[in-house]
XYZ file of C-alpha atoms in Angstrom:
767
model
C 0.236 -0.070 -0.226
C 3.050 2.520 0.539
C 4.082 1.958 -3.263
C 0.465 4.142 -3.699
C 1.046 6.942 -2.093
C 2.298 9.111 -4.476
C -0.613 8.146 -6.972
C -2.811 9.577 -3.880
C -1.112 13.183 -3.796
C -1.415 16.160 -5.281
C 0.959 17.097 -8.042
C 0.715 20.529 -6.846
C 0.528 20.584 -2.753
C 2.318 17.444 -2.009
C -0.632 16.825 0.155
C -3.189 13.951 -0.166
C -5.910 15.188 -2.907
C -8.470 17.332 -1.382
C -11.970 17.546 -3.059
C -10.343 16.194 -6.339
C -11.230 17.291 -9.557
C -10.585 15.401 -12.903
C -9.175 17.647 -15.581
C -9.768 17.042 -19.132
C -6.527 15.300 -19.688
C -7.237 12.541 -17.239
C -5.107 14.057 -14.421
C -6.431 15.266 -11.051
C -6.150 18.242 -9.180
C -7.120 19.750 -5.401
C -10.272 21.798 -6.300
C -8.221 24.180 -3.899
C -5.142 24.118 -5.818
C -6.566 24.669 -9.061
C -8.320 27.516 -7.713
C -4.559 28.899 -6.965
C -2.900 28.117 -10.024
C -5.512 29.422 -12.390
C -4.290 32.452 -14.368
C -7.076 35.320 -16.130
C -6.537 36.251 -19.649
C -8.202 38.887 -21.794
C -10.927 37.586 -24.373
C -7.636 38.994 -27.364
C -5.298 36.622 -25.704
C -7.824 33.550 -25.196
C -6.450 30.343 -27.423
C -9.898 30.865 -29.318
C -8.897 34.245 -30.512
C -5.600 33.290 -31.176
C -6.701 30.630 -33.248
C -9.335 33.033 -34.849
C -6.448 35.554 -35.529
C -4.313 32.894 -37.204
C -1.573 33.117 -34.571
C 1.013 30.291 -34.380
C -0.417 28.103 -31.416
C 0.519 24.431 -30.810
C -3.426 23.092 -30.490
C -4.294 19.655 -29.498
C -7.194 18.705 -30.139
C -8.130 17.128 -27.299
C -11.601 15.922 -25.770
C -14.065 18.971 -26.674
C -16.194 18.836 -23.282
C -18.286 20.809 -22.065
C -17.272 24.129 -24.137
C -13.544 24.100 -23.032
C -11.087 24.396 -25.692
C -7.782 22.903 -25.005
C -4.402 23.982 -26.353
C -0.574 23.343 -25.256
C 2.693 26.025 -25.015
C 6.232 25.293 -25.784
C 7.716 24.058 -22.343
C 9.941 26.518 -22.019
C 10.126 26.753 -17.880
C 8.003 29.973 -18.163
C 4.333 30.468 -18.574
C 1.965 33.315 -18.594
C -1.020 34.748 -20.012
C -0.801 38.403 -20.754
C -3.593 40.085 -19.506
C -2.517 44.055 -20.085
C 0.550 45.120 -21.790
C 2.063 46.419 -18.782
C 1.704 42.695 -17.155
C 4.842 41.148 -16.819
C 5.740 37.097 -16.869
C 5.350 35.584 -13.713
C 8.300 32.175 -13.817
C 6.496 29.458 -12.980
C 7.119 27.403 -9.541
C 7.802 23.846 -8.685
C 5.520 21.931 -6.294
C 6.775 19.896 -4.028
C 6.078 16.971 -6.519
C 8.568 18.598 -8.379
C 6.122 19.493 -11.297
C 5.830 22.631 -12.321
C 2.799 25.286 -11.771
C 1.688 29.003 -12.520
C 1.339 31.164 -9.353
C -1.873 33.175 -9.489
C -2.242 36.370 -11.223
C -1.282 39.140 -9.567
C -4.009 41.356 -7.586
C -5.361 44.086 -10.219
C -4.266 47.702 -9.202
C -6.938 49.618 -7.272
C -9.853 51.323 -9.035
C -9.023 54.548 -8.878
C -5.678 54.400 -10.204
C -6.735 51.721 -13.251
C -9.116 51.938 -15.876
C -11.729 49.034 -15.816
C -10.168 45.809 -16.925
C -11.902 44.113 -20.113
C -13.741 40.708 -19.952
C -11.221 37.972 -18.945
C -11.053 34.180 -18.998
C -9.848 31.866 -17.126
C -6.757 29.295 -18.259
C -5.702 26.426 -15.919
C -2.298 24.375 -17.088
C -1.953 20.812 -16.108
C 0.750 20.726 -13.951
C 1.510 16.855 -15.255
C 1.467 17.192 -18.721
C 1.401 20.642 -19.289
C -1.506 21.230 -21.428
C -3.572 24.414 -20.908
C -7.361 24.670 -20.663
C -10.140 27.526 -20.912
C -12.594 27.568 -18.479
C -15.918 28.704 -19.418
C -18.546 30.615 -17.438
C -18.752 28.013 -14.861
C -15.131 27.728 -13.968
C -14.016 24.940 -12.172
C -17.720 23.818 -11.648
C -17.044 22.352 -15.053
C -14.509 19.744 -13.804
C -16.370 16.441 -12.384
C -15.439 15.832 -9.011
C -13.122 12.443 -8.301
C -15.475 10.936 -5.723
C -13.433 7.656 -6.645
C -10.040 9.080 -5.765
C -11.675 10.377 -2.275
C -12.993 7.132 -1.206
C -9.344 5.152 -2.251
C -7.471 8.254 -0.244
C -10.082 7.159 2.962
C -9.633 3.952 2.813
C -5.579 4.513 2.473
C -5.671 6.891 5.600
C -8.079 4.210 7.526
C -5.777 1.585 7.003
C -2.745 3.997 8.251
C -4.342 4.884 10.602
C -2.740 8.089 10.618
C -3.592 11.339 12.457
C -6.350 13.479 10.322
C -5.125 16.566 8.991
C -7.042 20.362 8.656
C -8.453 20.177 5.021
C -7.990 23.831 5.049
C -4.729 24.614 5.867
C -2.703 25.748 2.976
C 0.811 25.181 4.214
C 1.733 21.896 6.247
C -1.895 20.883 7.544
C -2.439 20.458 10.840
C -3.964 17.707 13.195
C -7.555 18.076 12.553
C -9.496 18.985 15.988
C -13.195 18.572 15.046
C -15.143 17.395 12.024
C -18.359 19.209 10.647
C -20.887 16.462 9.708
C -23.014 18.866 7.166
C -19.937 20.294 5.702
C -17.948 16.705 5.541
C -14.542 19.031 6.447
C -11.576 18.630 8.922
C -10.801 21.779 10.495
C -8.179 22.623 12.512
C -8.690 24.942 15.389
C -7.645 28.220 13.928
C -9.481 27.339 10.651
C -12.590 26.308 12.468
C -12.680 29.738 14.057
C -11.952 31.394 10.655
C -13.516 29.702 7.985
C -16.486 28.122 10.191
C -17.607 30.363 13.240
C -20.177 29.549 15.956
C -22.869 31.617 14.670
C -25.641 32.426 12.140
C -26.065 29.095 9.781
C -23.084 27.617 10.567
C -24.404 27.403 14.634
C -26.782 24.515 13.332
C -23.719 22.313 12.177
C -22.675 19.684 14.394
C -19.491 19.288 14.978
C -17.670 15.662 16.279
C -14.466 14.769 17.066
C -12.123 13.529 13.926
C -12.061 10.050 14.583
C -16.272 9.380 15.296
C -16.300 12.023 11.673
C -14.235 9.419 9.722
C -16.353 6.572 10.939
C -19.834 8.514 9.947
C -18.201 9.416 6.944
C -17.280 6.210 5.751
C -20.885 4.795 7.209
C -22.621 7.088 4.901
C -23.692 6.419 1.865
C -21.554 7.489 -0.813
C -22.850 10.677 -2.825
C -23.808 9.824 -6.310
C -22.187 11.716 -8.747
C -24.273 14.316 -11.010
C -23.835 16.079 -14.308
C -21.940 18.717 -14.641
C -24.081 20.321 -17.500
C -26.856 19.459 -15.136
C -26.382 19.631 -11.644
C -29.990 17.825 -10.635
C -29.460 14.866 -13.206
C -27.525 11.870 -12.065
C -25.469 10.276 -14.294
C -27.313 7.148 -16.346
C -25.340 6.571 -19.339
C -22.295 6.820 -20.906
C -21.101 8.568 -24.238
C -18.668 5.810 -26.242
C -17.426 8.799 -27.862
C -16.488 11.258 -25.314
C -15.942 8.268 -23.156
C -17.747 10.241 -20.202
C -20.947 9.485 -18.572
C -23.785 11.654 -19.487
C -27.513 11.982 -17.939
C -30.825 11.692 -19.626
C -30.914 15.273 -20.241
C -27.797 15.555 -21.958
C -28.999 12.673 -24.498
C -32.227 14.847 -25.203
C -30.917 18.438 -25.544
C -27.055 18.387 -25.020
C -24.584 17.678 -27.294
C -24.270 13.872 -26.678
C -28.082 13.371 -28.675
C -26.579 12.243 -31.877
C -23.504 10.425 -29.781
C -23.651 6.343 -29.348
C -24.536 5.813 -25.460
C -24.472 2.512 -23.350
C -25.786 1.769 -20.515
C -23.863 2.941 -17.653
C -23.770 0.019 -15.641
C -22.287 -2.044 -18.546
C -19.888 0.042 -19.296
C -18.913 0.134 -15.633
C -18.531 -3.704 -15.617
C -16.874 -3.697 -19.110
C -14.675 -1.100 -18.059
C -13.816 -2.703 -14.725
C -12.976 -6.197 -16.803
C -10.546 -4.346 -18.960
C -8.648 -2.933 -16.231
C -8.496 -6.309 -14.539
C -7.118 -7.442 -17.604
C -4.753 -4.727 -18.119
C -3.772 -5.305 -14.555
C -2.833 -9.142 -14.721
C -0.379 -8.736 -17.377
C 1.030 -5.411 -15.158
C 1.053 -8.089 -12.338
C 3.190 -10.099 -14.170
C 5.701 -7.763 -15.125
C 5.646 -6.698 -11.869
C 6.415 -9.964 -10.590
C 9.290 -10.559 -13.276
C 10.413 -7.159 -12.239
C 10.565 -8.718 -8.243
C 12.324 -11.778 -9.461
C 14.569 -9.213 -11.178
C 15.295 -7.476 -8.468
C 16.001 -10.649 -6.133
C 18.420 -11.621 -8.510
C 20.213 -7.985 -8.850
C 20.304 -7.917 -4.848
C 21.690 -11.411 -5.096
C 24.197 -10.537 -7.975
C 25.612 -7.545 -5.696
C 25.867 -10.306 -2.612
C 27.851 -12.435 -5.379
C 29.886 -9.492 -6.651
C 30.949 -8.594 -3.014
C 31.592 -12.313 -2.144
C 33.788 -12.735 -5.522
C 35.794 -9.483 -5.219
C 36.792 -10.651 -1.468
C 37.660 -13.998 -2.990
C 39.239 -12.435 -6.160
C 41.525 -9.861 -4.318
C 42.681 -13.200 -1.277
C 43.514 -14.680 -5.029
C 45.143 -11.378 -6.553
C 47.160 -10.768 -3.338
C 48.229 -14.386 -2.771
C 49.449 -14.159 -6.307
C 51.848 -11.330 -6.463
C 52.885 -12.664 -2.652
C 54.174 -15.711 -4.530
C 55.722 -13.855 -7.516
C 57.141 -11.578 -4.924
C 58.604 -14.795 -2.470
C 59.589 -16.121 -6.387
C 61.564 -13.134 -6.977
C 63.258 -13.060 -3.433
C 63.899 -16.754 -3.871
C 65.515 -15.171 -7.214
C 67.382 -12.923 -5.612
C 68.789 -14.992 -2.845
C 70.404 -17.714 -5.868
C 71.753 -14.533 -7.724
C 73.380 -13.165 -3.979
C 74.676 -16.136 -3.913
C 76.447 -16.468 -7.106
C 77.865 -12.806 -6.351
C 79.493 -14.028 -3.079
C 80.825 -17.400 -4.445
C 82.205 -14.825 -7.394
C 83.316 -12.490 -4.742
C 84.977 -15.613 -2.584
C 86.420 -16.982 -6.082
C 88.437 -13.807 -6.661
C 89.136 -13.086 -3.346
C 91.198 -16.971 -2.821
C 92.928 -16.245 -6.167
C 93.922 -13.005 -4.951
C 95.397 -14.370 -1.915
C 97.099 -17.164 -3.508
C 98.966 -14.777 -5.475
C 100.088 -13.001 -2.880
C 101.138 -15.660 -0.642
C 103.369 -16.846 -3.356
C 104.921 -13.812 -4.435
C 105.478 -13.656 -0.903
C 107.576 -16.799 -0.910
C 108.878 -16.093 -3.987
C 110.014 -12.811 -3.177
C 111.798 -14.143 0.264
C 113.442 -16.374 -1.479
C 114.717 -14.196 -4.507
C 116.044 -11.891 -1.720
C 117.765 -14.541 0.175
C 119.668 -15.354 -3.114
C 120.559 -11.684 -3.398
C 121.867 -11.294 -0.375
C 123.999 -14.481 -0.311
C 125.632 -13.701 -3.812
C 126.437 -10.409 -2.431
C 127.937 -12.151 0.348
C 129.705 -14.000 -2.066
C 130.994 -11.418 -4.274
C 132.339 -9.935 -0.953
C 134.885 -13.119 -0.601
C 138.798 -12.629 -1.724
C 139.217 -16.227 -2.589
C 139.409 -16.797 -5.994
C 139.314 -20.336 -6.338
C 136.657 -20.819 -3.993
C 134.593 -18.293 -5.628
C 134.624 -19.822 -9.011
C 133.992 -23.472 -7.456
C 130.352 -22.168 -6.973
C 130.078 -19.220 -9.388
C 128.479 -21.027 -12.305
C 126.168 -22.465 -10.235
C 125.189 -19.053 -8.760
C 124.792 -17.285 -12.164
C 122.189 -19.996 -13.299
C 120.550 -19.889 -10.210
C 120.035 -15.880 -10.759
C 119.130 -16.249 -14.321
C 116.615 -19.006 -13.270
C 115.004 -16.833 -10.848
C 114.887 -13.976 -12.573
C 113.067 -16.366 -15.371
C 110.696 -17.500 -12.864
C 109.457 -13.951 -12.533
C 109.327 -13.099 -16.489
C 106.674 -15.633 -16.698
C 103.622 -13.687 -16.025
C 104.177 -14.172 -12.266
C 104.059 -10.143 -11.622
C 100.695 -10.211 -13.779
C 97.390 -10.326 -11.583
C 95.219 -13.702 -12.134
C 92.122 -12.043 -11.217
C 90.577 -8.711 -12.123
C 89.053 -6.591 -9.904
C 85.620 -6.231 -11.879
C 82.717 -8.841 -11.781
C 81.964 -10.133 -15.362
C 78.109 -10.300 -14.235
C 75.508 -8.292 -15.992
C 72.207 -8.678 -14.380
C 69.916 -8.427 -17.429
C 65.862 -7.389 -15.827
C 64.808 -5.526 -18.928
C 62.471 -8.849 -20.058
C 61.216 -9.353 -16.290
C 60.709 -5.553 -16.101
C 58.725 -5.589 -19.322
C 56.311 -8.712 -18.235
C 56.126 -6.995 -15.113
C 54.542 -4.240 -16.326
C 52.535 -6.440 -19.427
C 50.975 -8.494 -15.729
C 47.578 -7.814 -16.499
C 44.134 -10.037 -15.576
C 43.130 -12.897 -18.356
C 40.002 -14.632 -18.122
C 39.960 -17.373 -15.404
C 36.121 -18.781 -15.967
C 35.072 -21.564 -18.390
C 32.409 -20.157 -21.419
C 29.085 -20.370 -20.487
C 27.587 -23.335 -22.705
C 26.637 -22.205 -25.829
C 23.094 -21.773 -27.451
C 21.805 -23.448 -30.577
C 19.955 -20.888 -33.076
C 16.923 -22.773 -34.004
C 16.233 -20.494 -36.687
C 19.134 -20.812 -38.303
C 19.587 -24.461 -37.830
C 18.321 -26.458 -41.178
C 18.950 -30.009 -43.170
C 18.680 -30.398 -46.842
C 19.173 -34.170 -48.139
C 22.108 -35.611 -46.263
C 23.937 -32.131 -45.019
C 23.018 -30.201 -42.082
C 23.695 -26.788 -41.019
C 23.856 -25.718 -37.558
C 24.516 -21.951 -35.820
C 25.216 -21.182 -32.536
C 25.656 -18.181 -30.082
C 26.996 -17.549 -26.603
C 24.244 -16.178 -24.339
C 23.671 -12.317 -24.114
C 24.954 -11.502 -20.895
C 28.086 -13.646 -21.045
C 31.471 -11.833 -20.916
C 33.539 -14.517 -20.536
C 36.496 -14.799 -24.031
C 35.638 -17.381 -25.827
C 38.605 -18.904 -28.172
C 36.308 -21.701 -30.017
C 34.046 -23.964 -30.092
C 33.642 -27.607 -30.375
C 30.746 -29.247 -32.843
C 29.641 -32.931 -31.976
C 27.047 -35.478 -33.565
C 26.486 -38.906 -33.032
C 26.855 -41.325 -35.763
C 23.363 -41.709 -36.938
C 21.949 -44.584 -34.426
C 22.285 -42.981 -31.037
C 26.121 -44.196 -30.566
C 29.012 -41.969 -29.268
C 29.283 -38.719 -29.797
C 32.215 -37.764 -32.138
C 33.886 -34.142 -32.953
C 33.020 -32.863 -36.220
C 34.399 -29.225 -36.030
C 36.935 -27.516 -33.766
C 37.419 -23.766 -34.773
C 35.945 -19.900 -33.927
C 33.417 -19.708 -36.466
C 30.047 -20.329 -35.004
C 28.090 -22.039 -38.113
C 29.063 -25.128 -40.132
C 27.645 -27.520 -42.431
C 28.220 -30.918 -42.199
C 27.973 -33.069 -45.561
C 28.009 -36.568 -46.305
C 25.579 -37.694 -43.321
C 23.223 -40.970 -43.982
C 19.988 -39.867 -46.115
C 16.928 -40.646 -43.817
C 18.570 -40.672 -40.429
C 18.352 -39.097 -37.311
C 21.319 -37.149 -35.797
C 21.583 -35.364 -32.205
C 23.867 -32.202 -32.385
C 25.731 -30.422 -29.282
C 27.707 -27.738 -28.900
C 30.755 -26.708 -26.528
C 32.830 -23.583 -26.135
C 36.564 -23.714 -24.726
C 39.053 -21.085 -23.398
C 42.807 -21.134 -21.750
C 40.771 -21.969 -18.336
C 38.324 -25.107 -19.868
C 35.645 -26.201 -21.594
C 31.912 -25.149 -20.870
C 29.047 -27.495 -20.427
C 27.414 -28.769 -23.712
C 24.704 -26.778 -24.982
C 20.731 -28.387 -25.126
C 21.266 -31.160 -27.841
C 19.486 -30.677 -31.107
C 18.034 -33.664 -33.099
C 18.179 -33.308 -36.734
C 16.033 -35.749 -39.269
C 17.943 -35.836 -42.830
C 15.639 -36.335 -45.948
C 15.070 -38.975 -48.252
C 18.008 -39.108 -51.779
C 15.742 -36.906 -53.938
C 18.186 -34.126 -54.548
C 15.504 -32.439 -56.474
C 13.712 -30.315 -53.944
C 14.510 -29.658 -50.039
C 12.630 -31.375 -47.779
C 10.705 -30.768 -44.599
C 12.764 -29.860 -41.838
C 12.586 -30.741 -38.109
C 11.486 -26.832 -37.669
C 11.320 -24.170 -40.106
C 13.839 -22.159 -40.950
C 13.873 -19.019 -43.724
C 14.975 -19.297 -47.361
C 17.499 -16.793 -46.679
C 18.607 -18.297 -43.372
C 19.044 -21.882 -44.513
C 22.498 -20.424 -46.187
C 25.591 -20.785 -44.718
C 26.812 -17.390 -43.544
C 30.772 -18.420 -43.006
C 32.820 -21.194 -45.097
C 34.323 -23.008 -42.517
C 36.440 -25.860 -41.775
C 35.238 -28.795 -39.196
C 36.939 -31.864 -38.280
C 35.137 -35.277 -38.488
C 35.734 -38.295 -36.645
C 32.650 -39.553 -38.295
C 32.253 -42.458 -40.706
C 30.629 -39.819 -43.076
C 29.424 -41.746 -46.282
C 26.833 -41.511 -48.613
C 24.281 -44.001 -48.626
C 24.242 -44.126 -52.295
C 26.667 -45.074 -55.968
C 27.821 -42.491 -57.767
C 28.813 -38.617 -57.791
C 27.864 -36.951 -53.865
C 27.305 -33.213 -54.305
C 27.940 -30.543 -51.709
C 28.015 -26.413 -51.257
C 29.187 -24.229 -48.924
C 27.476 -20.666 -49.408
C 28.432 -16.996 -48.255
C 25.629 -15.144 -47.946
C 27.377 -11.803 -47.610
C 28.664 -12.044 -50.791
C 26.493 -14.413 -52.322
C 28.997 -16.544 -52.847
C 28.523 -20.263 -53.743
C 31.876 -22.953 -53.623
C 30.706 -26.426 -55.660
C 32.441 -29.279 -55.700
C 31.632 -32.572 -56.877
C 34.007 -36.003 -55.637
C 33.585 -39.677 -57.373
C 31.729 -41.345 -54.180
C 33.606 -44.431 -53.856
C 32.625 -44.381 -50.664
C 34.144 -41.706 -49.946
C 33.464 -38.431 -47.609
C 34.867 -35.258 -47.381
C 35.992 -34.154 -44.329
C 37.827 -30.609 -42.973
C 40.478 -30.802 -40.041
C 43.348 -29.568 -38.919
C 46.240 -31.067 -36.423
C 45.320 -32.195 -32.654
C 47.611 -29.840 -29.869
C 46.260 -32.198 -27.390
C 47.771 -35.111 -28.908
C 51.165 -33.838 -30.073
C 54.749 -33.914 -28.553
C 55.430 -31.240 -26.787
C 58.403 -29.775 -28.744
C 55.693 -29.414 -31.961
C 54.765 -25.732 -32.604
C 51.254 -25.082 -33.766
C 50.585 -21.807 -35.788
C 47.482 -20.959 -38.793
C 44.589 -22.455 -36.606
C 46.408 -25.446 -36.038
C 47.099 -26.264 -39.620
C 50.955 -25.310 -40.121
C 53.502 -27.036 -37.721
C 57.288 -27.300 -37.145
C 59.347 -27.995 -34.144
C 61.953 -26.290 -31.550
C 63.911 -29.827 -31.594
C 66.591 -31.465 -33.980
C 65.050 -34.906 -33.021
C 61.828 -36.018 -34.743
C 58.809 -35.467 -33.084
C 55.267 -36.656 -33.832
C 51.804 -34.760 -34.339
C 48.793 -35.966 -35.139
C 45.551 -34.890 -36.796
C 42.303 -34.571 -35.194
C 40.421 -36.666 -37.602
C 40.101 -40.676 -37.243
C 39.272 -42.494 -40.402
C 37.799 -46.432 -39.959
C 36.213 -46.312 -43.211
C 36.052 -44.555 -46.990
C 38.510 -43.328 -49.038
C 40.308 -39.469 -47.782
C 42.655 -37.462 -49.334
C 44.806 -34.925 -48.070
C 48.415 -33.237 -49.101
C 51.128 -31.172 -46.794
C 52.623 -28.626 -48.570
C 56.674 -27.823 -47.899
C 57.058 -24.556 -46.405
C 60.467 -24.357 -44.997
C 63.309 -27.163 -45.593
C 66.335 -26.567 -44.676
C 69.825 -28.764 -44.215
C 68.385 -31.847 -45.773
C 66.217 -33.315 -42.820
C 63.977 -36.215 -43.426
C 60.376 -35.578 -42.541
C 57.689 -38.524 -42.419
C 54.209 -38.616 -43.461
C 51.541 -41.326 -43.369
C 48.973 -42.224 -41.174
C 49.175 -43.938 -37.486
C 47.234 -45.081 -34.215
C 46.548 -42.808 -31.721
C 49.127 -44.380 -29.276
C 52.268 -43.873 -31.669
C 55.591 -43.191 -30.463
C 55.491 -39.280 -30.395
C 59.848 -38.645 -29.753
C 60.720 -40.647 -32.907
C 60.508 -40.251 -36.559
C 57.179 -41.777 -37.713
C 57.525 -45.734 -39.032
C 59.710 -46.320 -36.235
C 57.328 -48.288 -34.420
C 54.655 -50.666 -35.622
C 52.097 -48.051 -34.850
C 52.849 -46.037 -37.915
C 52.561 -46.274 -41.890
C 54.610 -43.821 -43.268
C 56.986 -42.542 -46.300
C 60.037 -40.441 -45.290
C 62.237 -38.274 -47.707
C 64.546 -36.033 -48.454
C 65.961 -33.951 -51.302
C 66.762 -36.821 -53.362
C 64.385 -39.710 -52.838
C 61.811 -41.469 -50.638
C 61.348 -44.848 -48.550
C 58.086 -46.323 -47.174
C 58.721 -47.317 -43.395
C 56.930 -49.618 -40.571
C 57.894 -50.846 -37.810
C 61.776 -49.795 -38.844
C 61.461 -51.807 -41.317
C 62.515 -49.776 -45.398
C 60.987 -50.724 -48.363
C 60.456 -49.745 -52.280
C 63.028 -46.997 -52.418
C 61.859 -44.442 -55.002
C 63.223 -41.672 -56.899
C 62.012 -38.563 -56.076
C 62.583 -36.128 -53.122
C 61.145 -32.954 -52.112
C 62.372 -29.073 -51.701
C 60.820 -26.168 -50.352
C 57.519 -25.719 -52.024
C 56.659 -29.384 -52.786
C 53.254 -31.008 -52.148
C 53.095 -34.361 -50.443
C 49.787 -36.163 -50.922
C 48.368 -38.834 -48.908
C 45.605 -41.068 -49.870
C 44.022 -43.732 -47.241
C 41.367 -45.629 -49.660
C 40.101 -48.223 -46.386
C 37.606 -49.579 -48.879
C 40.687 -51.367 -50.505
C 42.885 -50.781 -47.499
C 45.555 -49.391 -49.174
C 47.545 -46.323 -48.371
C 49.272 -44.253 -51.300
C 51.419 -41.784 -51.176
C 52.374 -38.829 -54.010
C 54.469 -36.039 -54.412
C 53.655 -32.687 -56.396
C 50.880 -35.080 -58.151
C 52.913 -37.853 -58.874
C 52.514 -41.308 -57.508
C 55.727 -42.776 -55.166
C 56.153 -46.245 -56.263
C 52.814 -48.602 -56.472
C 50.601 -48.827 -53.436
C 52.887 -48.380 -50.093
C 51.172 -50.644 -47.674
C 48.131 -53.055 -47.784
C 45.637 -54.551 -45.188
C 45.219 -51.266 -42.896
C 42.516 -52.200 -40.788
C 41.423 -50.009 -37.928
C 41.402 -46.756 -36.668
C 44.082 -44.173 -38.340
C 44.717 -40.794 -37.895
C 46.915 -38.631 -40.360
C 50.483 -38.295 -39.111
C 53.312 -36.273 -39.618
C 56.733 -36.649 -38.401
C 59.660 -33.449 -38.306
C 62.382 -31.335 -36.548
C 62.871 -27.864 -36.263
C 64.171 -27.713 -40.410
C 61.145 -28.325 -41.660
C 57.461 -26.588 -41.544
C 54.323 -27.976 -42.971
C 51.041 -26.906 -44.038
C 48.008 -29.375 -43.720
C 45.242 -28.920 -46.955
C 42.328 -30.770 -46.318
C 38.360 -31.586 -48.235
C 40.032 -32.360 -51.100
C 39.281 -34.148 -54.423
C 40.554 -37.557 -55.034
C 43.652 -37.193 -57.626
C 43.239 -37.930 -60.721
C 45.612 -40.945 -61.169
C 43.709 -43.018 -58.204
C 40.242 -41.794 -59.684
C 41.224 -43.204 -63.389
C 42.709 -46.129 -61.676
C 39.496 -46.399 -59.309
C 36.787 -46.146 -62.864
C 38.673 -49.391 -64.269
C 36.633 -52.293 -63.968
């Protein structure tokens, strides 16, 4: 009930309506407030005279009720009706409800000082919609009184059990002291003495306490509203054209005589029913709004909790970085200390050595000087040769770098902190949450013959970054789901499905943090083999939406094959440029499949680029990478172009099991069947056994073709469209994945979805 209070307050005074009247614009005003904002205008300035004179006035052909015409002025913030040339315009004021109202006109000058005023019309501007009305000779009595609103206000105030207020106080109504049963008005003591003195006819009125008056007002029968044109007549009919109640006399002699009228009671029930129906819809919206507010409040609480958790995680991560930096700092300081100790040790050892050597040299010099002092020639000559040799030897010892420092005073250590500082400056948040499950767009999904087009999108409110999508289909028999597309696009077409079969499709999104849950599963029904017209779809799809908007490669681990012989036809369309790509293949129980290399199963040294279609390696040893596609049936052909070929390496190309060795050349174990090549020759290899050496190697720009025919269970290779020898391998059974082994001197790019080479197609056509 408290929310309703604003509906029960006057836009002018801001208090509950007192004796409300209904304006033709359907808004309400207190009768006293309406009297306060009346503006007097001379006849020459009335809207009628303006229209007659052709002046530019923005008119509204609103309800022409009871001789009143309505017009609207520009909402400039000032409003006035000029009565005289000397009358200044008066700025509008704001009511307690914040709407603009016009103050009453200034009192006229004394009669002795002013000429007699010309005839004037009363004008009223609705403070809510700012429509202006010109009153007729009846004034405010021409507006019907809203007794229904009065009753609602009475019930509201009784429900609140609030103190009754005086109905005549102009500002801040005081608490009522009495109520006059005859006047039906609540008075405070000052207003009772001023407006209802106990003398004359008013002395016979009965004054009762406010609470008793409220009870008597509630128990008294409600007054029946009377016609505004014929005050003695009650409303008995409803004018459909004017949308207002009328009396019997209005129909006989008034302007409603030619209008369609209906019974007042019937229209009352009809409008009540219409209002109830409208309220049902509004109630649903209000219920949704309440639930939405609950959701938002829960989001506020969740955001606060997540913020605390995220801040704690951030602090922990930064502390871990600081701890790692401190540990590294300690390690570097330890290296500096070791270098310091090493330098000191070398220098001290050299000091000790030089000291000993110098002491020996000094001793030898002193001994030689003493020998020279002797006067015995024969004795001197006996030792002189030996002393001379010793002196020369000692001198030579000092000359062999002995007097050069073995260690410099500089530390040959230079800390390169620029990469770390750059990393710290680039330290930023990355998406930490997995994406929300995608939503399949049913209006853009369709089937055509043995192909299906599927489209999906992320939820509208999802803000988690998505790096790609994975589309999965079952095998048409309710079996295991397999990946048929991995990429960034949100639409793809899957061809080569079985005719007249039922498939289930689902999509999930992924980013660096993980993989989202699956979308809802969509059931698709392929049509029969007519190839003449599009069959009935499982759901209606506009023709322009049934076209594929993006030509997207997809990877398939399904046995996609048509169930008819002859030629298989598929079509990819781009609606943006109306571009069509057509391709026809010899069937040969084949399926066209697009796929890329698989980072999840590759060796860690493999480097991926170009949406996982181009690979190289950062090791000099051979490393193996597999394709995302596994084949067990049908005819499949793909090519690998040599983008870089340095220093004559030996890359290998072929097929392998999923558990093949990833750190050895392809074909070294029994899990792979491959052809490895150099710049002159090629060999076939399986289980480390070499067979069929063939002339013809590869260089940069060459193309290696791999043709896997699981119908004949054979594997064939080609280089630059020339078949390399006979069939390389036979009797192949099971599930095979495209495979490549290479080192850092080779870079290759994968090309899929290709037609069968002519040399094989012509051979297959032979009986």
